[in-house]
Tab-separated table of C-alpha atoms in Angstrom:
chain	number	residue	atom	x	y	z
A	1	ASP	CA	-10.013	8.350	19.020
A	2	VAL	CA	-12.235	5.854	18.094
A	3	LYS	CA	-10.995	2.350	18.834
A	4	VAL	CA	-12.047	-1.200	16.821
A	5	THR	CA	-10.356	-3.963	18.653
A	6	GLN	CA	-10.117	-7.338	17.282
A	7	SER	CA	-9.692	-10.034	19.738
A	8	SER	CA	-6.942	-11.993	17.714
A	9	ARG	CA	-4.198	-11.119	15.799
A	10	TYR	CA	-3.299	-14.581	14.136
A	11	LEU	CA	-5.191	-17.836	13.977
A	12	VAL	CA	-4.725	-21.041	13.024
A	13	LYS	CA	-7.665	-23.225	12.394
A	14	ARG	CA	-8.151	-26.868	11.125
A	15	THR	CA	-10.343	-27.459	7.809
A	16	GLY	CA	-14.091	-27.798	9.199
A	17	GLU	CA	-13.634	-26.284	12.314
A	18	LYS	CA	-16.427	-23.110	13.286
A	19	VAL	CA	-14.329	-20.085	13.670
A	20	PHE	CA	-15.165	-17.034	15.385
A	21	LEU	CA	-13.615	-13.861	14.922
A	22	GLU	CA	-14.594	-10.946	17.401
A	23	CYS	CA	-14.713	-7.181	16.950
A	24	VAL	CA	-15.608	-4.326	19.226
A	25	GLN	CA	-15.802	-0.554	18.885
A	26	ASP	CA	-15.942	1.657	21.555
A	27	MET	CA	-17.539	5.142	19.885
A	28	ASP	CA	-21.293	4.334	19.783
A	29	HIS	CA	-20.951	3.629	16.061
A	30	GLU	CA	-24.188	2.283	14.303
A	31	ASN	CA	-22.443	0.857	11.460
A	32	MET	CA	-20.031	-2.031	11.433
A	33	PHE	CA	-18.432	-3.990	8.902
A	34	TRP	CA	-16.352	-7.013	8.138
A	35	TYR	CA	-13.999	-7.132	4.925
A	36	ARG	CA	-11.237	-9.760	3.893
A	37	GLN	CA	-7.699	-8.436	2.197
A	38	ASP	CA	-6.316	-10.473	-0.328
A	39	PRO	CA	-3.029	-9.866	-2.464
A	40	GLY	CA	-4.383	-8.324	-5.678
A	41	LEU	CA	-7.783	-8.104	-5.049
A	42	GLY	CA	-7.982	-5.121	-2.337
A	43	LEU	CA	-10.365	-5.251	0.353
A	44	ARG	CA	-14.010	-7.194	-0.007
A	45	LEU	CA	-17.011	-6.670	1.658
A	46	ILE	CA	-18.252	-9.648	3.797
A	47	TYR	CA	-21.121	-8.599	5.842
A	48	PHE	CA	-22.196	-5.368	7.456
A	49	SER	CA	-24.375	-4.173	10.005
A	50	TYR	CA	-26.228	-0.756	10.377
A	51	ASP	CA	-27.812	-1.583	14.025
A	52	VAL	CA	-27.867	-4.042	16.493
A	53	LYS	CA	-29.593	-7.535	15.287
A	54	MET	CA	-29.410	-6.128	11.532
A	55	LYS	CA	-27.239	-7.515	8.875
A	56	GLU	CA	-26.818	-7.249	5.378
A	57	LYS	CA	-24.676	-9.320	2.776
A	58	GLY	CA	-21.788	-7.465	1.390
A	59	ASP	CA	-19.878	-9.007	-1.988
A	60	ILE	CA	-18.659	-12.489	-0.936
A	61	PRO	CA	-21.067	-13.681	2.168
A	62	GLU	CA	-20.726	-17.377	1.225
A	63	GLY	CA	-19.200	-19.566	3.834
A	64	TYR	CA	-19.720	-16.715	6.320
A	65	SER	CA	-22.229	-15.475	9.001
A	66	VAL	CA	-22.463	-12.818	11.384
A	67	SER	CA	-24.017	-11.913	14.512
A	68	ARG	CA	-24.306	-8.425	15.992
A	69	GLU	CA	-26.180	-8.916	19.556
A	70	LYS	CA	-25.024	-5.422	21.159
A	71	LYS	CA	-24.262	-2.244	19.282
A	72	GLU	CA	-20.448	-2.472	20.113
A	73	ARG	CA	-19.810	-5.832	19.038
A	74	PHE	CA	-20.037	-7.483	15.717
A	75	SER	CA	-18.576	-11.311	15.198
A	76	LEU	CA	-17.952	-12.906	12.127
A	77	ILE	CA	-18.738	-16.613	11.943
A	78	LEU	CA	-17.069	-19.121	9.591
A	79	GLU	CA	-18.983	-22.119	9.906
A	80	SER	CA	-17.188	-24.585	8.462
A	81	ALA	CA	-13.636	-23.231	7.864
A	82	SER	CA	-11.819	-24.177	4.255
A	83	THR	CA	-8.408	-23.452	3.022
A	84	ASN	CA	-9.514	-20.728	0.619
A	85	GLN	CA	-10.859	-18.723	3.443
A	86	THR	CA	-7.232	-18.352	4.773
A	87	SER	CA	-7.128	-14.333	4.726
A	88	MET	CA	-6.422	-11.168	6.513
A	89	TYR	CA	-9.931	-10.174	8.084
A	90	LEU	CA	-10.457	-6.653	9.079
A	91	CYS	CA	-13.512	-5.201	10.942
A	92	ALA	CA	-14.391	-1.621	10.410
A	93	SER	CA	-16.821	0.579	12.167
A	94	SER	CA	-18.252	4.178	11.164
A	95	LEU	CA	-20.854	6.828	12.569
A	96	ALA	CA	-22.312	8.202	9.111
A	97	GLY	CA	-21.209	5.602	6.857
A	98	TYR	CA	-17.887	7.190	5.387
A	99	GLY	CA	-14.350	7.181	6.690
A	100	TYR	CA	-14.389	4.017	8.135
A	101	THR	CA	-12.281	3.001	11.326
A	102	PHE	CA	-10.587	-0.302	10.905
A	103	GLY	CA	-9.088	-2.455	13.352
A	104	SER	CA	-5.795	-3.716	13.290
A	105	GLY	CA	-6.861	-7.190	11.341
A	106	THR	CA	-6.979	-11.105	12.323
A	107	ARG	CA	-4.404	-13.215	10.093
A	108	LEU	CA	-6.659	-16.576	9.661
A	109	THR	CA	-4.759	-19.626	8.455
A	110	VAL	CA	-6.798	-22.539	7.766
A	111	VAL	CA	-4.957	-25.862	7.702
B	1	ASP	CA	-15.148	-7.208	-12.430
B	2	GLN	CA	-13.391	-4.534	-10.429
B	3	GLN	CA	-15.522	-1.520	-9.894
B	4	VAL	CA	-12.480	0.153	-8.521
B	5	LYS	CA	-9.051	-0.417	-10.419
B	6	GLN	CA	-5.255	0.598	-9.005
B	7	ASN	CA	-3.412	-0.608	-11.844
B	8	SER	CA	-0.196	0.175	-10.337
B	9	PRO	CA	0.721	-2.380	-7.710
B	10	SER	CA	4.065	-0.319	-6.691
B	11	LEU	CA	5.748	3.101	-6.751
B	12	SER	CA	8.871	4.247	-5.780
B	13	VAL	CA	9.715	8.036	-5.064
B	14	GLN	CA	12.679	9.862	-4.060
B	15	GLU	CA	12.091	11.837	-0.774
B	16	GLY	CA	11.068	15.426	-1.371
B	17	ARG	CA	9.408	14.900	-4.715
B	18	ILE	CA	5.800	14.148	-5.720
B	19	SER	CA	4.005	11.113	-5.279
B	20	ILE	CA	0.874	10.542	-7.898
B	21	LEU	CA	-1.210	7.641	-7.020
B	22	ASN	CA	-4.041	6.892	-9.467
B	23	CYS	CA	-7.488	5.204	-9.264
B	24	ASP	CA	-9.753	4.319	-12.103
B	25	TYR	CA	-13.591	3.232	-11.593
B	26	THR	CA	-16.317	2.212	-13.638
B	27	ASN	CA	-19.646	2.691	-11.492
B	28	SER	CA	-21.109	6.446	-12.515
B	29	MET	CA	-23.095	5.882	-9.581
B	30	PHE	CA	-20.065	6.304	-7.156
B	31	ASP	CA	-20.451	9.553	-5.492
B	32	TYR	CA	-18.149	9.586	-2.560
B	33	PHE	CA	-14.124	8.506	-3.027
B	34	LEU	CA	-11.830	7.978	-0.093
B	35	TRP	CA	-8.227	7.021	0.072
B	36	TYR	CA	-6.895	5.287	2.985
B	37	LYS	CA	-3.390	4.022	4.003
B	38	LYS	CA	-2.001	0.739	5.463
B	39	TYR	CA	0.828	0.434	7.361
B	40	PRO	CA	1.915	-3.260	7.658
B	41	ALA	CA	0.341	-5.267	10.664
B	42	GLU	CA	-2.224	-2.320	10.871
B	43	GLY	CA	-5.564	-1.741	9.785
B	44	PRO	CA	-5.826	1.045	7.106
B	45	THR	CA	-6.516	4.530	8.319
B	46	PHE	CA	-8.736	7.095	6.477
B	47	LEU	CA	-6.515	9.751	4.710
B	48	ILE	CA	-8.616	11.938	2.706
B	49	SER	CA	-11.969	12.280	0.842
B	50	ILE	CA	-13.891	13.944	-1.730
B	51	SER	CA	-17.390	14.299	-2.901
B	52	SER	CA	-18.563	14.237	-6.548
B	53	ILE	CA	-19.487	17.326	-6.543
B	54	LYS	CA	-16.190	18.447	-6.246
B	55	ASP	CA	-12.648	18.185	-8.367
B	56	LYS	CA	-10.267	18.864	-5.709
B	57	ASN	CA	-9.722	18.214	-1.855
B	58	GLU	CA	-6.831	19.476	-0.009
B	59	ASP	CA	-5.343	18.342	3.268
B	60	GLY	CA	-1.678	19.456	3.856
B	61	ARG	CA	0.637	17.830	1.738
B	62	PHE	CA	-2.446	15.333	0.263
B	63	THR	CA	-4.324	16.402	-2.531
B	64	VAL	CA	-6.946	14.397	-4.058
B	65	PHE	CA	-8.341	15.142	-8.072
B	66	LEU	CA	-11.273	13.789	-9.349
B	67	ASN	CA	-12.203	13.584	-13.094
B	68	LYS	CA	-15.667	12.701	-13.338
B	69	SER	CA	-15.780	12.274	-16.870
B	70	ALA	CA	-13.014	10.018	-17.195
B	71	LYS	CA	-14.193	8.141	-14.244
B	72	HIS	CA	-10.251	8.959	-12.830
B	73	LEU	CA	-8.907	9.849	-9.597
B	74	SER	CA	-5.405	10.481	-8.203
B	75	LEU	CA	-3.770	10.939	-4.756
B	76	HIS	CA	-0.933	13.740	-4.913
B	77	ILE	CA	1.549	13.452	-1.883
B	78	VAL	CA	3.879	16.689	-1.951
B	79	PRO	CA	6.829	16.327	-0.719
B	80	SER	CA	6.900	12.874	-0.216
B	81	GLN	CA	8.210	11.703	2.935
B	82	PRO	CA	9.760	8.119	3.730
B	83	GLY	CA	6.861	7.793	6.316
B	84	ASP	CA	4.741	7.966	3.780
B	85	SER	CA	5.704	4.482	2.569
B	86	ALA	CA	2.708	2.285	3.211
B	87	VAL	CA	-0.326	0.626	0.875
B	88	TYR	CA	-2.735	3.148	-0.444
B	89	PHE	CA	-6.439	2.206	-0.981
B	90	CYS	CA	-8.613	3.978	-3.298
B	91	ALA	CA	-12.292	3.426	-2.290
B	92	ALA	CA	-15.451	4.311	-3.573
B	93	SER	CA	-19.389	4.346	-2.409
B	94	GLU	CA	-22.830	5.437	-3.912
B	95	GLY	CA	-25.585	6.666	-2.176
B	96	THR	CA	-26.083	7.567	1.701
B	97	GLY	CA	-24.573	5.781	4.023
B	98	GLY	CA	-21.564	4.704	2.538
B	99	PHE	CA	-22.406	1.202	2.713
B	100	LYS	CA	-20.925	-1.511	0.378
B	101	THR	CA	-17.763	0.756	-0.183
B	102	ILE	CA	-15.542	-0.787	-2.978
B	103	PHE	CA	-11.693	-0.728	-2.552
B	104	GLY	CA	-9.246	-0.979	-5.096
B	105	ALA	CA	-6.590	-3.609	-4.656
B	106	GLY	CA	-3.952	-0.885	-3.374
B	107	THR	CA	-0.828	0.517	-4.495
B	108	ARG	CA	2.422	0.252	-2.400
B	109	LEU	CA	4.372	3.454	-2.202
B	110	PHE	CA	7.885	3.186	-1.256
B	111	VAL	CA	9.632	6.795	-0.642
B	112	LYS	CA	13.280	6.530	-0.551
B	113	ALA	CA	15.363	8.616	1.651
C-alpha cells in the first residue's frame, strides 16, 4: 500500500514563527499536494507539485511556500505563522493525478 | 464561490437501509468525480470515482450516479453499516492529470445500529 507520512500529528506554534510541515511518500508518485481542511469549507488546495523542484499555486497559496528537493518529500512552509492558519493540514500524493492517497494530517494551532 | 457543494452537513440512517449522499457542482468543465471517506484522526481515503462519460459506477455496496445535465452526483450505500459512519467528501477535477481537484465541504454520515 502507498503510504503518505506526515511528520507531526499535532503542532502548536507562536504567531510569527516560521513553520515547516513535512510529508514523505513511499511509492514514487510524481504528484504531491498540500490541502488545508476547515469546518464548512472542505479541503482547499494550497500548493501542488508534479515533479521535483516544480511547484504550482493552488487556490489559497498566500502565506505559504513549498519545497520539493526530492521526489518523495514535499514540505509546506508557513513563512510567518498567523492565527488564521490554525487548521488541519493534509498532504497527498498520486501517480496519475486521480485518486489521491492522503496522509493522516497535521493539526496546527497558532497561538 | 464553491464549485462543489454538499448541502447536507450531516445525515443519519438506520443500519441496513440506504444512505444517499448528494453533491452539486457548477463548473461544466469538470470531467472526473470522486468520493472520499474520512474517519476522525485519519486522512481521507479514496472510495469510488466516475468519469463524465458514464452515468453510473458501482463497487460493492457503493454506487455513484452522475447527472451531467443537472450537474449533480450522488453516492448510494446499500446496505448501510455502522462502520460506514464517517465524513464523505465529494470532489471534482477537470482536464488531464487531475490537478486542482476541488472538494466539497463534506457530509457526516451516522449509521445507527
